[in-house]
């Protein structure tokens, strides 16, 4: 561990590599986390199947490579099909639990996560997969830092997609309805907004965003049927740290998480990379609690 | 004798005689008692107190590891034992060494778990509702990863526990009765606990924590003690399970978050959470169905499990016992007052 830290101080150029990799991956985390923040803020549903949606999206790209189609082209079918899938999930499961207490929706989506994981495992097998994009890998800074084109491209796609979604929420009719529903569902209903449709659309949009981010993840990283849980936890870490409806916060937190994971993976060893996410979650929760305690007056 | 006492007698009779009646299924019936213990201890928080933990399995795993380390450590150096050179030491336990180690381990495991529960309470009981569920899920996942990276306890390779000095049949019956005793004492303790003021306090926290605190209830203290109770019995079950399987490793055996960790929630929900008999009933149903169908489902068993959880949560949240109580309230000693009937049915459904 100390050796690795020494490496970072002696050769600062490694830091550049870690930070760049972290930012590229973190941008994709931001996308999935934004989807969660949307569902959480609008419907008050904690979707634990978030990571599984991401992994499902990833398998679109994987299937595309099996047919020798460029995985980037899988973005569109992944977005569309995951949108439909999200809509169906909403109609079958989430609409039944949305009025109930929070744990119900959490557990229902956890059951859904189990089903998706295992279905993917049955169809694709438990091997770790990656979708080869076949793009060039460049080296910068005297060959010490490698940057593959696909990572840069996925970063750009992330930014474009996030921008498109923000514009959509801000300016489209449906986006206005979503914002109105998130502020006050009852008033929105009185004003003639079909909140049921808004909820279905929000959930479907979230699934679609996750699908798209999954395609990107599968190209720059790896996918495996059971890698969804860390993705769900990452999304929760980011949203909990940033707070709901705080888009800049979500982006910063996600990029930070990406970098933190790269660092812990390098310094402590790859086996700690997943534990880092979980420990960060606990730290974020503790920090939130500390903040709450400052304003809370305790009886005892 | 009341109806419940007939049930008690029936259970004790079955429990004591089962190894002789069904000698081929001793392991499965031992697992049934452990499952009942799981469901009961989950329900202490999830059902009675309204704090739905997805990570109670951490006490199971920690108990298992504490017991293993104590068992090994009283004779050998643990680091040597778990290293590749120590592979031959597994069988080298004298009978008295084995039993001393086992007894010490089974005592140390719940104590360690209670200490852990007190520490975790400091962090987690500030969290409410879904935050608590996600936080506990996170800590259970992290525990598996961290233990897997700790070479002293064997890391990802795990520990082979001392071999039982005796026949394999004796070993099975020995651990069977230990499981039986631990499950029955869990039941008896919780049954007593829910009848005291403490049980009422837990229900008050579930119904409205803010009001309970405003009424002068020390909610934090009650929550901590309730979690310690769960942790205590889960620690014992972990110690027993580790010795029953004979080999422990972090991800599949000690911290199986997506198997046992979810089973306990599923069982308590299936039987009806927030009742004493609900988790017992749920565990029996779940375990029986699982043992009968699991191997015939050919890989679809996990999908069936997920679907069961979804159906259970979405369409059948009150569970079997809750449903029965709605259907035949008089059998549960609930007298329906017509003027109050709407509110009471709402209460039982929640």
XYZ file of C-alpha atoms in Angstrom:
650
model
C 0.000 0.000 0.000
C 2.747 2.463 0.983
C 4.697 1.428 -2.107
C 1.771 2.424 -4.257
C 1.471 5.786 -2.561
C 5.209 6.286 -3.074
C 4.741 5.542 -6.762
C 2.140 8.288 -6.946
C 4.395 10.842 -5.272
C 7.548 9.894 -7.167
C 5.871 9.734 -10.558
C 3.025 12.274 -10.501
C 2.140 11.363 -14.041
C 0.315 8.287 -12.705
C -2.062 10.655 -10.968
C -3.043 12.053 -14.335
C -3.868 8.567 -15.546
C -5.960 7.768 -12.480
C -7.811 11.069 -12.543
C -8.565 10.811 -16.250
C -9.836 7.234 -15.933
C -11.881 8.251 -12.919
C -13.464 11.165 -14.743
C -14.349 9.073 -17.781
C -16.050 6.428 -15.662
C -17.520 8.999 -13.292
C -19.329 10.730 -16.143
C -21.242 7.522 -16.750
C -21.987 7.150 -13.049
C -23.408 10.657 -13.186
C -25.856 9.595 -15.876
C -27.203 6.642 -13.891
C -27.283 8.720 -10.712
C -29.220 11.445 -12.471
C -31.817 8.858 -13.488
C -32.112 7.775 -9.873
C -32.421 11.363 -8.681
C -35.218 11.858 -11.203
C -37.214 8.837 -10.052
C -36.486 9.566 -6.408
C -37.423 13.206 -6.639
C -40.508 12.841 -8.791
C -42.023 9.586 -7.579
C -40.294 9.140 -4.227
C -39.345 5.614 -5.257
C -35.911 4.319 -4.305
C -35.087 2.185 -7.265
C -32.655 -0.555 -6.227
C -32.798 -2.057 -9.722
C -30.865 0.933 -11.066
C -27.615 -0.964 -11.544
C -29.396 -3.861 -13.185
C -30.865 -1.485 -15.770
C -27.324 -0.300 -16.454
C -26.052 -3.833 -16.905
C -29.024 -4.683 -19.135
C -28.098 -1.745 -21.335
C -24.534 -3.018 -21.417
C -25.643 -6.328 -22.856
C -27.205 -4.517 -25.817
C -23.738 -3.390 -26.790
C -22.356 -6.858 -26.134
C -24.995 -8.452 -28.358
C -24.246 -5.872 -31.055
C -20.571 -6.878 -31.064
C -21.609 -10.519 -31.397
C -23.315 -9.567 -34.664
C -20.278 -7.524 -35.672
C -22.161 -4.274 -35.375
C -20.331 -1.386 -33.777
C -21.412 -1.217 -30.116
C -22.003 2.528 -30.298
C -24.924 1.831 -32.601
C -26.520 -0.107 -29.756
C -27.151 3.193 -27.973
C -30.366 3.827 -29.847
C -32.003 0.406 -29.485
C -30.840 0.290 -25.861
C -32.444 3.654 -25.176
C -35.703 2.780 -26.920
C -36.087 -0.786 -25.657
C -35.114 0.111 -22.101
C -37.687 2.905 -22.259
C -40.346 0.346 -23.130
C -39.039 -2.026 -20.481
C -39.149 0.692 -17.853
C -42.708 1.548 -18.839
C -43.746 -2.103 -18.499
C -42.005 -2.423 -15.123
C -43.783 0.672 -13.935
C -47.181 -0.629 -15.015
C -46.681 -4.110 -13.570
C -44.822 -3.399 -10.332
C -44.044 0.163 -9.416
C -47.527 1.607 -9.945
C -48.801 -0.859 -7.322
C -46.320 0.214 -4.656
C -45.944 3.918 -5.315
C -48.580 4.884 -2.765
C -47.250 2.546 -0.093
C -44.465 3.148 2.388
C -40.938 3.593 1.129
C -39.609 0.210 2.108
C -42.210 -1.487 -0.069
C -40.954 0.131 -3.237
C -37.362 -0.471 -2.176
C -37.981 -4.155 -1.630
C -40.077 -4.530 -4.774
C -37.286 -3.037 -6.852
C -34.811 -5.282 -5.036
C -36.868 -8.305 -6.078
C -36.841 -6.940 -9.596
C -33.069 -6.572 -9.396
C -32.743 -10.234 -8.401
C -34.914 -11.316 -11.328
C -32.951 -9.236 -13.839
C -29.567 -10.403 -12.528
C -30.518 -14.025 -12.725
C -32.229 -13.713 -16.093
C -29.080 -12.108 -17.523
C -27.023 -14.848 -15.900
C -29.155 -17.513 -17.553
C -29.023 -15.875 -20.956
C -25.437 -14.630 -21.125
C -23.638 -16.688 -18.489
C -21.592 -15.380 -15.585
C -18.495 -14.398 -17.585
C -17.182 -10.868 -17.420
C -17.789 -9.275 -20.816
C -16.733 -6.154 -22.581
C -17.890 -4.697 -25.874
C -14.857 -4.062 -28.073
C -15.218 -0.784 -29.864
C -12.016 -1.238 -31.834
C -11.028 2.388 -31.471
C -7.514 3.715 -31.239
C -5.642 4.074 -27.956
C -3.532 7.206 -27.785
C -0.682 7.949 -25.468
C -0.029 11.425 -24.180
C 2.602 12.981 -21.898
C 5.566 11.057 -23.359
C 3.678 7.805 -23.505
C 3.044 7.660 -19.775
C -0.691 8.183 -19.963
C -2.970 6.192 -22.211
C -6.284 7.581 -23.370
C -8.462 5.549 -25.657
C -10.664 7.373 -28.122
C -13.716 5.497 -26.956
C -13.359 6.946 -23.456
C -13.248 10.479 -24.766
C -16.157 9.738 -27.064
C -18.224 8.237 -24.246
C -17.492 11.302 -22.133
C -18.803 13.508 -24.925
C -21.877 11.319 -25.377
C -22.563 11.469 -21.650
C -22.381 15.230 -21.663
C -24.604 15.478 -24.742
C -27.168 13.072 -23.322
C -27.247 14.820 -19.964
C -27.638 18.166 -21.705
C -30.468 16.828 -23.844
C -32.273 15.461 -20.798
C -31.905 18.714 -18.897
C -33.256 20.668 -21.863
C -36.086 18.186 -22.187
C -37.066 18.512 -18.527
C -36.832 22.289 -18.718
C -38.599 23.051 -21.953
C -40.808 20.236 -23.187
C -44.445 19.877 -22.195
C -43.783 16.498 -20.583
C -40.796 17.917 -18.750
C -42.942 20.666 -17.295
C -45.496 18.059 -16.230
C -42.736 16.044 -14.558
C -41.522 19.061 -12.636
C -45.052 20.015 -11.641
C -45.746 16.487 -10.393
C -42.569 16.398 -8.389
C -43.526 19.638 -6.665
C -47.063 18.668 -5.748
C -48.725 15.627 -7.278
C -52.154 16.535 -5.977
C -52.087 20.045 -7.370
C -50.757 18.663 -10.640
C -53.709 16.300 -10.834
C -56.095 19.160 -10.147
C -54.513 21.078 -12.995
C -55.318 18.229 -15.341
C -51.941 16.510 -15.491
C -52.200 12.760 -15.850
C -49.778 12.000 -13.029
C -49.976 8.278 -13.651
C -48.601 8.887 -17.139
C -45.953 11.244 -15.767
C -44.799 8.594 -13.307
C -44.689 5.944 -16.009
C -42.763 8.287 -18.274
C -40.299 9.239 -15.542
C -39.588 5.641 -14.657
C -39.245 4.694 -18.311
C -36.938 7.649 -18.945
C -34.792 6.544 -16.026
C -34.550 3.029 -17.432
C -33.624 4.460 -20.823
C -30.906 6.683 -19.346
C -29.532 3.702 -17.466
C -29.624 1.636 -20.646
C -27.617 4.251 -22.499
C -25.083 4.535 -19.696
C -24.820 0.741 -19.692
C -23.845 0.748 -23.359
C -21.074 3.205 -22.548
C -19.954 1.220 -19.479
C -19.695 -1.966 -21.512
C -17.419 -0.224 -24.012
C -15.017 1.432 -21.597
C -15.246 -1.001 -18.696
C -16.694 -4.455 -18.028
C -20.148 -5.877 -17.485
C -21.266 -9.020 -15.718
C -24.767 -10.073 -14.634
C -23.982 -9.446 -10.948
C -22.142 -6.147 -11.325
C -25.422 -4.285 -11.040
C -25.411 -4.012 -7.250
C -22.277 -1.823 -7.075
C -23.795 0.396 -9.750
C -26.978 0.772 -7.705
C -24.939 1.612 -4.628
C -22.874 4.129 -6.586
C -26.043 5.832 -7.759
C -27.256 5.975 -4.164
C -23.949 7.346 -2.914
C -23.996 10.084 -5.510
C -27.618 11.065 -4.999
C -27.363 10.948 -1.218
C -24.231 13.056 -1.244
C -25.557 15.574 -3.739
C -29.168 15.790 -2.661
C -32.207 15.653 -4.897
C -32.706 18.119 -7.716
C -29.115 19.267 -7.538
C -27.736 18.465 -10.972
C -24.326 20.147 -10.603
C -23.950 18.327 -7.286
C -24.755 14.997 -8.907
C -22.172 15.566 -11.626
C -19.445 16.629 -9.206
C -20.194 13.807 -6.781
C -20.205 11.217 -9.556
C -16.932 12.424 -11.047
C -15.425 12.493 -7.567
C -16.638 8.968 -6.909
C -15.109 7.773 -10.158
C -11.741 9.275 -9.225
C -11.913 8.013 -5.633
C -12.570 4.486 -6.861
C -9.617 4.581 -9.225
C -7.352 5.807 -6.456
C -8.457 3.194 -3.943
C -8.171 0.517 -6.601
C -4.602 1.595 -7.251
C -3.471 2.278 -3.706
C -5.222 -0.491 -1.776
C -5.550 -3.074 -4.508
C -8.287 -3.996 -6.954
C -10.192 -6.085 -4.415
C -10.939 -2.956 -2.409
C -12.471 -1.081 -5.309
C -15.998 -2.291 -4.576
C -15.589 -1.987 -0.839
C -14.631 1.653 -1.391
C -18.032 2.392 -2.882
C -19.788 0.892 0.086
C -17.561 2.588 2.617
C -18.115 5.905 0.850
C -21.854 5.263 1.101
C -21.542 4.768 4.844
C -19.366 7.857 5.185
C -21.856 9.933 3.223
C -24.711 8.672 5.359
C -22.730 9.444 8.519
C -21.909 12.909 7.297
C -25.559 13.583 6.497
C -26.497 12.380 9.928
C -23.928 14.634 11.519
C -25.447 17.555 9.661
C -28.956 16.555 10.713
C -27.865 16.214 14.333
C -26.662 19.780 14.343
C -30.180 21.047 13.694
C -32.024 18.352 15.632
C -32.882 18.816 19.274
C -32.665 15.551 21.149
C -34.904 14.761 24.089
C -32.551 12.580 26.047
C -54.077 -25.573 27.767
C -54.355 -22.824 25.207
C -54.099 -23.378 21.449
C -50.658 -21.845 21.419
C -49.397 -24.309 24.012
C -50.547 -27.224 21.866
C -48.433 -25.712 19.100
C -45.475 -25.430 21.438
C -45.781 -29.048 22.494
C -46.128 -30.129 18.870
C -43.020 -28.192 17.899
C -40.937 -29.511 20.772
C -42.065 -33.068 20.087
C -41.259 -32.750 16.405
C -37.968 -31.033 17.112
C -36.759 -33.653 19.572
C -37.927 -36.672 17.587
C -37.153 -35.459 14.055
C -33.575 -36.826 13.828
C -34.898 -40.323 14.602
C -37.977 -40.052 12.403
C -36.231 -38.558 9.358
C -32.582 -39.565 9.713
C -31.865 -38.739 6.086
C -32.976 -35.148 6.373
C -31.136 -34.059 9.517
C -29.194 -31.324 7.743
C -32.311 -29.940 6.075
C -34.240 -29.882 9.343
C -31.279 -28.239 11.123
C -31.390 -25.587 8.408
C -35.096 -25.188 9.069
C -34.349 -24.208 12.686
C -31.684 -21.769 11.518
C -34.127 -20.290 9.005
C -36.736 -19.857 11.741
C -34.096 -18.095 13.827
C -33.253 -15.845 10.860
C -36.850 -14.873 10.266
C -37.536 -14.256 13.965
C -34.482 -12.080 14.468
C -35.154 -10.103 11.297
C -38.685 -9.499 12.462
C -37.502 -7.946 15.736
C -36.324 -4.955 13.740
C -38.219 -5.211 10.495
C -41.621 -6.176 11.765
C -41.839 -5.073 15.380
C -39.746 -1.919 15.162
C -40.284 -0.927 11.544
C -36.575 -0.696 10.751
C -36.110 -2.831 7.686
C -32.567 -4.068 7.624
C -31.208 -5.671 4.486
C -27.866 -6.385 6.111
C -28.605 -8.384 9.257
C -26.588 -11.175 7.690
C -23.452 -9.327 8.809
C -23.942 -10.687 12.345
C -24.268 -14.186 10.975
C -20.949 -13.872 9.179
C -19.113 -12.080 11.967
C -20.355 -14.634 14.490
C -19.123 -17.393 12.234
C -15.680 -15.843 11.930
C -15.342 -15.022 15.629
C -16.247 -18.592 16.518
C -13.792 -19.971 13.975
C -10.957 -17.732 15.167
C -11.591 -18.654 18.806
C -11.780 -22.356 18.001
C -8.555 -22.286 16.064
C -6.803 -19.664 18.151
C -7.003 -21.503 21.463
C -4.754 -24.231 20.012
C -2.808 -22.822 17.072
C -1.632 -19.528 15.683
C -4.523 -18.411 13.448
C -2.268 -16.844 10.811
C -0.288 -20.085 10.493
C -3.435 -22.207 10.479
C -5.014 -20.275 7.616
C -1.811 -20.154 5.588
C -1.157 -22.890 3.004
C 1.272 -24.569 5.456
C -1.522 -25.032 7.979
C -3.658 -27.256 5.763
C -2.638 -30.393 7.665
C -3.641 -28.963 11.050
C -7.409 -29.218 10.439
C -7.722 -32.718 11.865
C -5.244 -32.142 14.696
C -7.674 -31.341 17.464
C -8.034 -33.498 20.571
C -11.679 -34.056 21.572
C -11.351 -31.874 24.671
C -9.609 -29.159 22.630
C -12.435 -29.351 20.115
C -15.246 -29.071 22.652
C -13.536 -26.311 24.658
C -13.010 -24.388 21.434
C -16.591 -24.887 20.334
C -18.061 -23.794 23.652
C -15.767 -20.773 23.861
C -16.541 -19.917 20.240
C -20.284 -20.141 20.723
C -19.968 -17.877 23.757
C -17.618 -15.405 22.077
C -19.567 -15.120 18.806
C -22.760 -13.560 20.213
C -20.752 -11.292 22.520
C -18.695 -10.006 19.608
C -21.839 -9.515 17.571
C -23.518 -7.541 20.338
C -20.482 -5.259 20.556
C -20.592 -4.818 16.787
C -24.315 -4.086 16.944
C -23.742 -1.378 19.552
C -21.074 0.214 17.356
C -23.199 -0.004 14.207
C -26.195 1.419 16.067
C -24.252 4.624 16.658
C -24.067 5.110 12.908
C -27.165 3.530 11.500
C -29.970 4.448 13.843
C -29.786 8.047 12.807
C -30.937 6.809 9.428
C -34.599 6.331 8.785
C -36.557 4.095 6.460
C -34.901 3.420 3.127
C -31.592 4.990 4.172
C -31.347 2.429 6.941
C -32.123 -0.399 4.528
C -29.526 0.752 1.997
C -26.925 1.519 4.633
C -27.214 -1.910 6.223
C -27.130 -3.581 2.821
C -23.962 -1.632 2.116
C -22.286 -2.599 5.364
C -23.020 -6.289 4.836
C -21.564 -6.161 1.325
C -18.520 -4.276 2.586
C -17.957 -6.770 5.410
C -17.789 -9.633 2.917
C -15.305 -7.747 0.749
C -13.122 -6.652 3.643
C -12.956 -10.062 5.321
C -12.107 -11.489 1.918
C -9.080 -9.195 1.775
C -7.868 -9.999 5.301
C -5.188 -12.667 5.160
C -5.145 -13.340 8.907
C -8.515 -15.106 8.651
C -7.668 -16.779 5.376
C -8.875 -14.063 3.019
C -10.950 -15.236 0.083
C -9.720 -18.784 0.637
C -11.575 -19.091 3.922
C -10.926 -21.301 6.955
C -11.419 -25.038 7.280
C -12.826 -25.555 10.753
C -11.608 -28.250 13.151
C -12.990 -31.675 12.353
C -15.562 -33.068 14.760
C -14.002 -35.860 16.838
C -16.475 -38.664 16.239
C -18.782 -40.363 13.775
C -20.389 -38.283 11.047
C -23.848 -39.386 12.243
C -23.139 -38.247 15.802
C -21.835 -34.963 14.431
C -25.057 -34.298 12.525
C -27.243 -35.076 15.535
C -24.990 -32.994 17.812
C -25.318 -29.906 15.643
C -28.970 -30.608 14.986
C -29.757 -30.281 18.677
C -27.633 -27.160 19.011
C -29.604 -25.549 16.144
C -32.842 -26.706 17.726
C -31.925 -25.224 21.103
C -30.800 -21.923 19.614
C -33.977 -21.526 17.543
C -36.258 -22.444 20.441
C -34.482 -20.157 22.854
C -34.719 -17.331 20.309
C -38.443 -17.950 20.068
C -38.890 -18.146 23.830
C -36.854 -15.022 24.461
C -38.610 -12.962 21.811
C -41.994 -14.227 22.962
C -41.207 -12.978 26.441
C -39.672 -9.759 25.104
C -42.698 -8.812 23.019
C -44.950 -9.158 26.061
C -42.953 -6.692 28.129
C -42.994 -2.925 28.048
C -39.977 -3.166 25.809
C -42.041 -4.881 23.112
C -44.637 -2.135 23.336
C -41.887 0.457 23.026
C -40.647 -1.221 19.847
C -44.149 -1.120 18.398
C -44.419 2.529 19.369
C -41.218 3.269 17.471
C -42.628 1.475 14.440
C -45.910 3.342 14.549
C -44.515 6.819 15.022
C -40.963 7.350 16.119
C -41.277 11.084 16.524
C -44.274 10.785 18.827
C -42.663 7.958 20.773
C -39.667 10.160 21.426
C -41.877 13.072 22.332
C -43.611 10.842 24.887
C -40.265 10.440 26.618
C -39.232 7.095 25.195
C -35.485 6.678 24.822
C -35.821 5.570 21.231
C -32.110 5.293 20.496
C -31.536 3.043 23.497
C -34.495 0.823 22.617
C -33.394 0.517 19.031
C -29.866 -0.389 20.062
C -31.034 -3.061 22.495
C -33.400 -4.517 19.892
C -30.610 -4.758 17.340
C -28.317 -6.309 19.936
C -30.946 -8.979 20.571
C -31.018 -9.811 16.875
C -27.242 -9.762 16.689
C -26.871 -12.043 19.717
C -28.959 -14.857 18.266
C -27.654 -14.375 14.731
C -24.124 -14.646 16.101
C -24.944 -18.022 17.651
C -26.552 -19.231 14.433
C -23.475 -18.149 12.490
C -21.165 -20.022 14.860
C -23.274 -23.180 14.504
C -23.660 -22.931 10.740
C -19.931 -22.479 10.248
C -19.258 -25.659 12.188
C -22.017 -27.533 10.418
C -20.609 -26.857 6.982
C -17.034 -27.291 8.234
C -15.567 -24.747 5.861
C -16.180 -21.014 5.795
C -15.289 -18.373 3.255
C -16.431 -14.774 3.084
C -18.726 -14.363 0.103
C -20.803 -17.528 -0.239
C -20.903 -18.936 3.294
C -20.362 -16.136 5.787
C -21.914 -13.060 4.146
C -24.415 -14.454 1.644
C -26.259 -11.168 1.295
C -28.339 -12.175 -1.680
C -29.217 -15.633 -0.415
C -29.703 -15.904 3.356
C -29.726 -12.142 3.750
C -32.737 -11.860 1.476
C -34.308 -15.124 2.574
C -34.789 -13.728 6.067
C -36.700 -10.759 4.711
C -38.700 -12.901 2.321
C -39.593 -15.395 5.048
C -40.731 -12.791 7.530
C -42.806 -11.036 4.873
C -44.296 -14.282 3.624
C -45.453 -15.327 7.063
C -46.583 -11.891 8.109
C -44.225 -9.390 9.653
C -44.826 -7.832 13.015
C -46.214 -11.029 14.524
C -44.517 -13.697 16.587
C -45.727 -16.721 14.673
C -45.616 -15.097 11.241
C -41.844 -15.443 10.746
C -41.941 -19.020 12.075
C -44.717 -19.928 9.682
C -43.039 -18.077 6.821
C -39.731 -19.818 7.467
C -41.351 -23.250 7.523
C -43.283 -22.575 4.300
C -40.349 -20.987 2.531
C -37.838 -23.612 3.559
C -40.129 -26.515 2.710
C -41.012 -25.108 -0.692
C -37.383 -24.254 -1.337
C -36.071 -27.707 -0.426
C -38.758 -29.443 -2.454
C -38.527 -27.371 -5.616
C -35.052 -25.791 -5.611
C -33.209 -28.550 -7.425
C -35.978 -29.057 -9.983
C -35.989 -25.473 -11.167
C -32.754 -25.784 -13.149
C -31.347 -22.326 -12.727
C -34.715 -20.645 -12.592
C -34.814 -20.791 -8.785
C -33.419 -17.303 -8.321
C -35.873 -15.847 -10.766
C -38.598 -17.644 -8.838
C -37.246 -16.148 -5.606
C -37.202 -12.611 -7.026
C -40.697 -13.071 -8.399
C -41.862 -14.377 -5.030
C -40.485 -11.276 -3.313
C -42.135 -8.973 -5.841
C -45.499 -10.741 -5.637
C -45.262 -10.880 -1.861
C -44.476 -7.202 -1.516
C -46.803 -5.900 -4.199
C -49.886 -8.036 -3.798
C -49.661 -9.829 -0.453
C -47.911 -7.532 1.937
C -49.684 -8.619 5.099
C -48.359 -12.177 4.750
C -50.119 -15.420 5.550
C -50.729 -14.641 9.188
C -51.843 -11.093 8.502
C -54.234 -12.410 5.907
C -55.577 -15.010 8.311
C -56.010 -12.366 10.963
C -58.040 -10.241 8.590
C -60.114 -13.231 7.583
C -60.766 -14.788 11.000
C -60.057 -12.070 13.561
C -61.817 -13.936 16.373
C -59.247 -16.736 16.221
C -56.548 -14.224 17.086
C -58.438 -12.831 20.027
C -59.312 -9.698 18.078
C -62.876 -8.648 18.706
C -64.179 -6.422 15.967
C -65.974 -3.365 17.174
C -68.241 -2.310 14.306
C -67.616 1.377 14.791
C -63.873 0.815 14.811
C -63.715 -1.902 12.175
C -62.396 0.270 9.346
C -59.512 1.605 11.351
C -58.590 -1.798 12.801
C -58.477 -3.439 9.385
C -56.220 -0.670 8.205
C -53.977 -1.226 11.162
C -53.555 -4.952 10.560
C -52.893 -4.393 6.878
C -50.064 -2.006 7.402
